[in-house]
């Protein structure tokens, strides 16, 4: 009996995985700079589009965090 093959991930599934990995990378880089964006994550609204185009929701933050983020980016 032939072994069952795992189903291939769809383009949308790969897109979500890559987007989630990118968000985690960004979260880690921000953490190293001492910055936390509590609302950082994927915006679920992008799922309705064809083809999938993930959007990262950076969310809201305090003025202090925004100033620290601007300083790091400079």
PDB file of N, CA and C in Angstrom:
ATOM      1  N   UNK A   1       0.836  -1.176   0.000  1.00  0.00           N
ATOM      2  CA  UNK A   1       0.000   0.000   0.000  1.00  0.00           C
ATOM      3  C   UNK A   1       0.891   1.253   0.000  1.00  0.00           C
ATOM      4  N   UNK A   2       0.620   2.158  -0.872  1.00  0.00           N
ATOM      5  CA  UNK A   2       1.433   3.375  -0.984  1.00  0.00           C
ATOM      6  C   UNK A   2       1.192   4.283   0.213  1.00  0.00           C
ATOM      7  N   UNK A   3       2.273   4.875   0.669  1.00  0.00           N
ATOM      8  CA  UNK A   3       2.161   5.808   1.791  1.00  0.00           C
ATOM      9  C   UNK A   3       1.409   7.048   1.334  1.00  0.00           C
ATOM     10  N   UNK A   4       0.575   7.557   2.231  1.00  0.00           N
ATOM     11  CA  UNK A   4      -0.168   8.768   1.903  1.00  0.00           C
ATOM     12  C   UNK A   4       0.778   9.959   1.894  1.00  0.00           C
ATOM     13  N   UNK A   5       0.597  10.804   0.916  1.00  0.00           N
ATOM     14  CA  UNK A   5       1.414  12.003   0.827  1.00  0.00           C
ATOM     15  C   UNK A   5       0.710  13.130   1.575  1.00  0.00           C
ATOM     16  N   UNK A   6       1.523  13.938   2.244  1.00  0.00           N
ATOM     17  CA  UNK A   6       0.956  15.101   2.916  1.00  0.00           C
ATOM     18  C   UNK A   6       0.478  16.075   1.850  1.00  0.00           C
ATOM     19  N   UNK A   7      -0.684  16.682   2.075  1.00  0.00           N
ATOM     20  CA  UNK A   7      -1.175  17.623   1.079  1.00  0.00           C
ATOM     21  C   UNK A   7      -0.239  18.828   0.965  1.00  0.00           C
ATOM     22  N   UNK A   8      -0.082  19.316  -0.242  1.00  0.00           N
ATOM     23  CA  UNK A   8       0.767  20.482  -0.476  1.00  0.00           C
ATOM     24  C   UNK A   8       0.071  21.723   0.060  1.00  0.00           C
ATOM     25  N   UNK A   9       0.871  22.609   0.601  1.00  0.00           N
ATOM     26  CA  UNK A   9       0.326  23.871   1.083  1.00  0.00           C
ATOM     27  C   UNK A   9      -0.101  24.710  -0.119  1.00  0.00           C
ATOM     28  N   UNK A  10      -1.230  25.356   0.017  1.00  0.00           N
ATOM     29  CA  UNK A  10      -1.696  26.228  -1.056  1.00  0.00           C
ATOM     30  C   UNK A  10      -0.887  27.513  -1.046  1.00  0.00           C
ATOM     31  N   UNK A  11      -1.012  28.268  -2.107  1.00  0.00           N
ATOM     32  CA  UNK A  11      -0.328  29.553  -2.204  1.00  0.00           C
ATOM     33  C   UNK A  11      -0.737  30.453  -1.041  1.00  0.00           C
ATOM     34  N   UNK A  12      -2.015  30.472  -0.712  1.00  0.00           N
ATOM     35  CA  UNK A  12      -2.506  31.307   0.385  1.00  0.00           C
ATOM     36  C   UNK A  12      -1.897  30.863   1.711  1.00  0.00           C
ATOM     37  N   UNK A  13      -1.793  29.559   1.928  1.00  0.00           N
ATOM     38  CA  UNK A  13      -1.205  29.048   3.173  1.00  0.00           C
ATOM     39  C   UNK A  13       0.267  29.430   3.285  1.00  0.00           C
ATOM     40  N   UNK A  14       0.992  29.312   2.182  1.00  0.00           N
ATOM     41  CA  UNK A  14       2.410  29.714   2.178  1.00  0.00           C
ATOM     42  C   UNK A  14       2.541  31.204   2.442  1.00  0.00           C
ATOM     43  N   UNK A  15       1.642  31.953   1.866  1.00  0.00           N
ATOM     44  CA  UNK A  15       1.645  33.401   2.034  1.00  0.00           C
ATOM     45  C   UNK A  15       1.449  33.757   3.519  1.00  0.00           C
ATOM     46  N   UNK A  16       0.514  33.086   4.170  1.00  0.00           N
ATOM     47  CA  UNK A  16       0.246  33.328   5.592  1.00  0.00           C
ATOM     48  C   UNK A  16       1.460  32.947   6.425  1.00  0.00           C
ATOM     49  N   UNK A  17       2.050  31.799   6.139  1.00  0.00           N
ATOM     50  CA  UNK A  17       3.227  31.349   6.886  1.00  0.00           C
ATOM     51  C   UNK A  17       4.370  32.352   6.757  1.00  0.00           C
ATOM     52  N   UNK A  18       4.626  32.812   5.545  1.00  0.00           N
ATOM     53  CA  UNK A  18       5.701  33.776   5.331  1.00  0.00           C
ATOM     54  C   UNK A  18       5.407  35.087   6.050  1.00  0.00           C
ATOM     55  N   UNK A  19       4.166  35.517   6.001  1.00  0.00           N
ATOM     56  CA  UNK A  19       3.779  36.761   6.668  1.00  0.00           C
ATOM     57  C   UNK A  19       3.929  36.626   8.182  1.00  0.00           C
ATOM     58  N   UNK A  20       3.523  35.483   8.737  1.00  0.00           N
ATOM     59  CA  UNK A  20       3.670  35.261  10.180  1.00  0.00           C
ATOM     60  C   UNK A  20       5.137  35.251  10.589  1.00  0.00           C
ATOM     61  N   UNK A  21       5.983  34.625   9.769  1.00  0.00           N
ATOM     62  CA  UNK A  21       7.421  34.608  10.047  1.00  0.00           C
ATOM     63  C   UNK A  21       7.994  36.024  10.028  1.00  0.00           C
ATOM     64  N   UNK A  22       7.547  36.825   9.081  1.00  0.00           N
ATOM     65  CA  UNK A  22       8.018  38.203   8.974  1.00  0.00           C
ATOM     66  C   UNK A  22       7.602  39.013  10.196  1.00  0.00           C
ATOM     67  N   UNK A  23       6.374  38.825  10.646  1.00  0.00           N
ATOM     68  CA  UNK A  23       5.898  39.534  11.842  1.00  0.00           C
ATOM     69  C   UNK A  23       6.741  39.141  13.052  1.00  0.00           C
ATOM     70  N   UNK A  24       7.063  37.869  13.182  1.00  0.00           N
ATOM     71  CA  UNK A  24       7.886  37.419  14.312  1.00  0.00           C
ATOM     72  C   UNK A  24       9.300  37.986  14.224  1.00  0.00           C
ATOM     73  N   UNK A  25       9.831  38.070  12.995  1.00  0.00           N
ATOM     74  CA  UNK A  25      11.149  38.679  12.798  1.00  0.00           C
ATOM     75  C   UNK A  25      11.136  40.139  13.230  1.00  0.00           C
ATOM     76  N   UNK A  26      10.104  40.857  12.818  1.00  0.00           N
ATOM     77  CA  UNK A  26       9.965  42.258  13.184  1.00  0.00           C
ATOM     78  C   UNK A  26       9.807  42.411  14.691  1.00  0.00           C
ATOM     79  N   UNK A  27       8.980  41.556  15.290  1.00  0.00           N
ATOM     80  CA  UNK A  27       8.777  41.596  16.746  1.00  0.00           C
ATOM     81  C   UNK A  27      10.103  41.394  17.475  1.00  0.00           C
ATOM     82  N   UNK A  28      10.899  40.452  17.009  1.00  0.00           N
ATOM     83  CA  UNK A  28      12.199  40.181  17.619  1.00  0.00           C
ATOM     84  C   UNK A  28      13.161  41.346  17.470  1.00  0.00           C
ATOM     85  N   UNK A  29      13.197  41.934  16.272  1.00  0.00           N
ATOM     86  CA  UNK A  29      14.086  43.072  16.035  1.00  0.00           C
ATOM     87  C   UNK A  29      13.680  44.265  16.896  1.00  0.00           C
ATOM     88  N   UNK A  30      12.392  44.498  16.995  1.00  0.00           N
ATOM     89  CA  UNK A  30      11.918  45.594  17.844  1.00  0.00           C
ATOM     90  C   UNK A  30      12.255  45.331  19.308  1.00  0.00           C
ATOM     91  N   UNK A  31      12.107  44.093  19.743  1.00  0.00           N
ATOM     92  CA  UNK A  31      12.411  43.745  21.139  1.00  0.00           C
ATOM     93  C   UNK A  31      13.883  44.007  21.452  1.00  0.00           C
ATOM     94  N   UNK A  32      14.770  43.689  20.506  1.00  0.00           N
ATOM     95  CA  UNK A  32      16.199  43.954  20.716  1.00  0.00           C
ATOM     96  C   UNK A  32      16.472  45.441  20.874  1.00  0.00           C
ATOM     97  N   UNK A  33      15.602  46.268  20.273  1.00  0.00           N
ATOM     98  CA  UNK A  33      15.748  47.718  20.393  1.00  0.00           C
ATOM     99  C   UNK A  33      14.956  48.253  21.594  1.00  0.00           C
ATOM    100  N   UNK A  34      14.367  47.330  22.373  1.00  0.00           N
ATOM    101  CA  UNK A  34      13.611  47.740  23.554  1.00  0.00           C
ATOM    102  C   UNK A  34      12.232  48.295  23.238  1.00  0.00           C
ATOM    103  N   UNK A  35      11.681  47.907  22.088  1.00  0.00           N
ATOM    104  CA  UNK A  35      10.385  48.429  21.649  1.00  0.00           C
ATOM    105  C   UNK A  35       9.387  47.285  21.532  1.00  0.00           C
ATOM    106  N   UNK A  36       8.205  47.511  22.101  1.00  0.00           N
ATOM    107  CA  UNK A  36       7.119  46.543  21.995  1.00  0.00           C
ATOM    108  C   UNK A  36       5.915  47.225  21.374  1.00  0.00           C
ATOM    109  N   UNK A  37       5.388  46.653  20.310  1.00  0.00           N
ATOM    110  CA  UNK A  37       4.142  47.122  19.707  1.00  0.00           C
ATOM    111  C   UNK A  37       3.088  46.063  20.011  1.00  0.00           C
ATOM    112  N   UNK A  38       2.251  46.314  21.035  1.00  0.00           N
ATOM    113  CA  UNK A  38       1.297  45.299  21.472  1.00  0.00           C
ATOM    114  C   UNK A  38       0.333  44.821  20.389  1.00  0.00           C
ATOM    115  N   UNK A  39       0.010  45.678  19.445  1.00  0.00           N
ATOM    116  CA  UNK A  39      -0.964  45.317  18.409  1.00  0.00           C
ATOM    117  C   UNK A  39      -0.324  44.728  17.160  1.00  0.00           C
ATOM    118  N   UNK A  40       0.978  44.511  17.180  1.00  0.00           N
ATOM    119  CA  UNK A  40       1.673  43.990  16.012  1.00  0.00           C
ATOM    120  C   UNK A  40       1.124  42.622  15.638  1.00  0.00           C
ATOM    121  N   UNK A  41       0.730  42.473  14.390  1.00  0.00           N
ATOM    122  CA  UNK A  41       0.205  41.194  13.916  1.00  0.00           C
ATOM    123  C   UNK A  41      -0.285  41.323  12.486  1.00  0.00           C
ATOM    124  N   UNK A  42      -0.881  40.264  11.985  1.00  0.00           N
ATOM    125  CA  UNK A  42      -1.435  40.294  10.637  1.00  0.00           C
ATOM    126  C   UNK A  42      -2.842  40.874  10.671  1.00  0.00           C
ATOM    127  N   UNK A  43      -3.134  41.718   9.700  1.00  0.00           N
ATOM    128  CA  UNK A  43      -4.467  42.285   9.552  1.00  0.00           C
ATOM    129  C   UNK A  43      -5.333  41.257   8.833  1.00  0.00           C
ATOM    130  N   UNK A  44      -6.390  40.771   9.466  1.00  0.00           N
ATOM    131  CA  UNK A  44      -7.193  39.717   8.845  1.00  0.00           C
ATOM    132  C   UNK A  44      -7.956  40.168   7.599  1.00  0.00           C
ATOM    133  N   UNK A  45      -8.108  41.454   7.369  1.00  0.00           N
ATOM    134  CA  UNK A  45      -8.868  41.941   6.214  1.00  0.00           C
ATOM    135  C   UNK A  45      -8.238  41.528   4.887  1.00  0.00           C
ATOM    136  N   UNK A  46      -6.940  41.325   4.858  1.00  0.00           N
ATOM    137  CA  UNK A  46      -6.268  40.978   3.608  1.00  0.00           C
ATOM    138  C   UNK A  46      -6.681  39.615   3.085  1.00  0.00           C
ATOM    139  N   UNK A  47      -7.213  38.757   3.929  1.00  0.00           N
ATOM    140  CA  UNK A  47      -7.580  37.407   3.505  1.00  0.00           C
ATOM    141  C   UNK A  47      -8.650  37.406   2.412  1.00  0.00           C
ATOM    142  N   UNK A  48      -9.420  38.487   2.331  1.00  0.00           N
ATOM    143  CA  UNK A  48     -10.500  38.556   1.351  1.00  0.00           C
ATOM    144  C   UNK A  48      -9.986  38.811  -0.068  1.00  0.00           C
ATOM    145  N   UNK A  49      -8.763  39.271  -0.208  1.00  0.00           N
ATOM    146  CA  UNK A  49      -8.235  39.625  -1.517  1.00  0.00           C
ATOM    147  C   UNK A  49      -7.749  38.441  -2.321  1.00  0.00           C
ATOM    148  N   UNK A  50      -7.718  38.609  -3.613  1.00  0.00           N
ATOM    149  CA  UNK A  50      -7.176  37.609  -4.520  1.00  0.00           C
ATOM    150  C   UNK A  50      -6.213  38.305  -5.451  1.00  0.00           C
ATOM    151  N   UNK A  51      -4.990  37.954  -5.591  1.00  0.00           N
ATOM    152  CA  UNK A  51      -4.328  36.948  -4.765  1.00  0.00           C
ATOM    153  C   UNK A  51      -4.079  37.498  -3.362  1.00  0.00           C
ATOM    154  N   UNK A  52      -3.790  36.605  -2.409  1.00  0.00           N
ATOM    155  CA  UNK A  52      -3.558  37.069  -1.041  1.00  0.00           C
ATOM    156  C   UNK A  52      -2.380  38.042  -0.984  1.00  0.00           C
ATOM    157  N   UNK A  53      -2.586  39.137  -0.319  1.00  0.00           N
ATOM    158  CA  UNK A  53      -1.517  40.128  -0.115  1.00  0.00           C
ATOM    159  C   UNK A  53      -1.533  40.520   1.349  1.00  0.00           C
ATOM    160  N   UNK A  54      -0.769  39.795   2.168  1.00  0.00           N
ATOM    161  CA  UNK A  54      -0.784  40.044   3.610  1.00  0.00           C
ATOM    162  C   UNK A  54      -0.426  41.483   3.962  1.00  0.00           C
ATOM    163  N   UNK A  55      -1.142  41.997   4.935  1.00  0.00           N
ATOM    164  CA  UNK A  55      -0.854  43.310   5.488  1.00  0.00           C
ATOM    165  C   UNK A  55      -0.483  43.135   6.956  1.00  0.00           C
ATOM    166  N   UNK A  56       0.564  43.822   7.369  1.00  0.00           N
ATOM    167  CA  UNK A  56       0.995  43.772   8.763  1.00  0.00           C
ATOM    168  C   UNK A  56       0.388  44.968   9.483  1.00  0.00           C
ATOM    169  N   UNK A  57      -0.308  44.684  10.554  1.00  0.00           N
ATOM    170  CA  UNK A  57      -0.913  45.719  11.388  1.00  0.00           C
ATOM    171  C   UNK A  57       0.092  46.089  12.464  1.00  0.00           C
ATOM    172  N   UNK A  58       0.609  47.311  12.382  1.00  0.00           N
ATOM    173  CA  UNK A  58       1.563  47.763  13.397  1.00  0.00           C
ATOM    174  C   UNK A  58       0.832  48.244  14.642  1.00  0.00           C
ATOM    175  N   UNK A  59      -0.361  48.727  14.465  1.00  0.00           N
ATOM    176  CA  UNK A  59      -1.187  49.110  15.600  1.00  0.00           C
ATOM    177  C   UNK A  59      -0.818  50.446  16.216  1.00  0.00           C
ATOM    178  N   UNK A  60      -1.465  50.696  17.323  1.00  0.00           N
ATOM    179  CA  UNK A  60      -1.238  51.953  18.026  1.00  0.00           C
ATOM    180  C   UNK A  60      -0.188  51.750  19.104  1.00  0.00           C
ATOM    181  N   UNK A  61       0.474  52.860  19.449  1.00  0.00           N
ATOM    182  CA  UNK A  61       1.465  52.823  20.521  1.00  0.00           C
ATOM    183  C   UNK A  61       1.493  54.191  21.182  1.00  0.00           C
ATOM    184  N   UNK A  62       2.147  54.251  22.318  1.00  0.00           N
ATOM    185  CA  UNK A  62       2.255  55.519  23.037  1.00  0.00           C
ATOM    186  C   UNK A  62       3.198  56.457  22.293  1.00  0.00           C
ATOM    187  N   UNK A  63       3.124  57.735  22.638  1.00  0.00           N
ATOM    188  CA  UNK A  63       4.020  58.719  22.037  1.00  0.00           C
ATOM    189  C   UNK A  63       5.463  58.373  22.382  1.00  0.00           C
ATOM    190  N   UNK A  64       5.691  57.887  23.580  1.00  0.00           N
ATOM    191  CA  UNK A  64       7.048  57.497  23.993  1.00  0.00           C
ATOM    192  C   UNK A  64       7.593  56.391  23.093  1.00  0.00           C
ATOM    193  N   UNK A  65       6.787  55.394  22.839  1.00  0.00           N
ATOM    194  CA  UNK A  65       7.228  54.287  21.980  1.00  0.00           C
ATOM    195  C   UNK A  65       7.443  54.793  20.556  1.00  0.00           C
ATOM    196  N   UNK A  66       6.574  55.664  20.070  1.00  0.00           N
ATOM    197  CA  UNK A  66       6.733  56.214  18.720  1.00  0.00           C
ATOM    198  C   UNK A  66       8.047  56.999  18.621  1.00  0.00           C
ATOM    199  N   UNK A  67       8.386  57.751  19.657  1.00  0.00           N
ATOM    200  CA  UNK A  67       9.642  58.513  19.667  1.00  0.00           C
ATOM    201  C   UNK A  67      10.840  57.568  19.674  1.00  0.00           C
ATOM    202  N   UNK A  68      10.769  56.489  20.452  1.00  0.00           N
ATOM    203  CA  UNK A  68      11.871  55.517  20.484  1.00  0.00           C
ATOM    204  C   UNK A  68      12.014  54.823  19.137  1.00  0.00           C
ATOM    205  N   UNK A  69      10.893  54.504  18.513  1.00  0.00           N
ATOM    206  CA  UNK A  69      10.920  53.864  17.202  1.00  0.00           C
ATOM    207  C   UNK A  69      11.548  54.812  16.169  1.00  0.00           C
ATOM    208  N   UNK A  70      11.161  56.076  16.197  1.00  0.00           N
ATOM    209  CA  UNK A  70      11.728  57.055  15.271  1.00  0.00           C
ATOM    210  C   UNK A  70      13.240  57.188  15.491  1.00  0.00           C
ATOM    211  N   UNK A  71      13.658  57.188  16.749  1.00  0.00           N
ATOM    212  CA  UNK A  71      15.086  57.303  17.058  1.00  0.00           C
ATOM    213  C   UNK A  71      15.875  56.105  16.525  1.00  0.00           C
ATOM    214  N   UNK A  72      15.311  54.926  16.669  1.00  0.00           N
ATOM    215  CA  UNK A  72      15.982  53.718  16.174  1.00  0.00           C
ATOM    216  C   UNK A  72      16.088  53.751  14.650  1.00  0.00           C
ATOM    217  N   UNK A  73      15.061  54.238  13.993  1.00  0.00           N
ATOM    218  CA  UNK A  73      15.052  54.266  12.531  1.00  0.00           C
ATOM    219  C   UNK A  73      15.978  55.332  11.960  1.00  0.00           C
ATOM    220  N   UNK A  74      16.254  56.349  12.742  1.00  0.00           N
ATOM    221  CA  UNK A  74      17.184  57.391  12.280  1.00  0.00           C
ATOM    222  C   UNK A  74      18.573  56.824  12.247  1.00  0.00           C
TER     223      UNK A  74
END
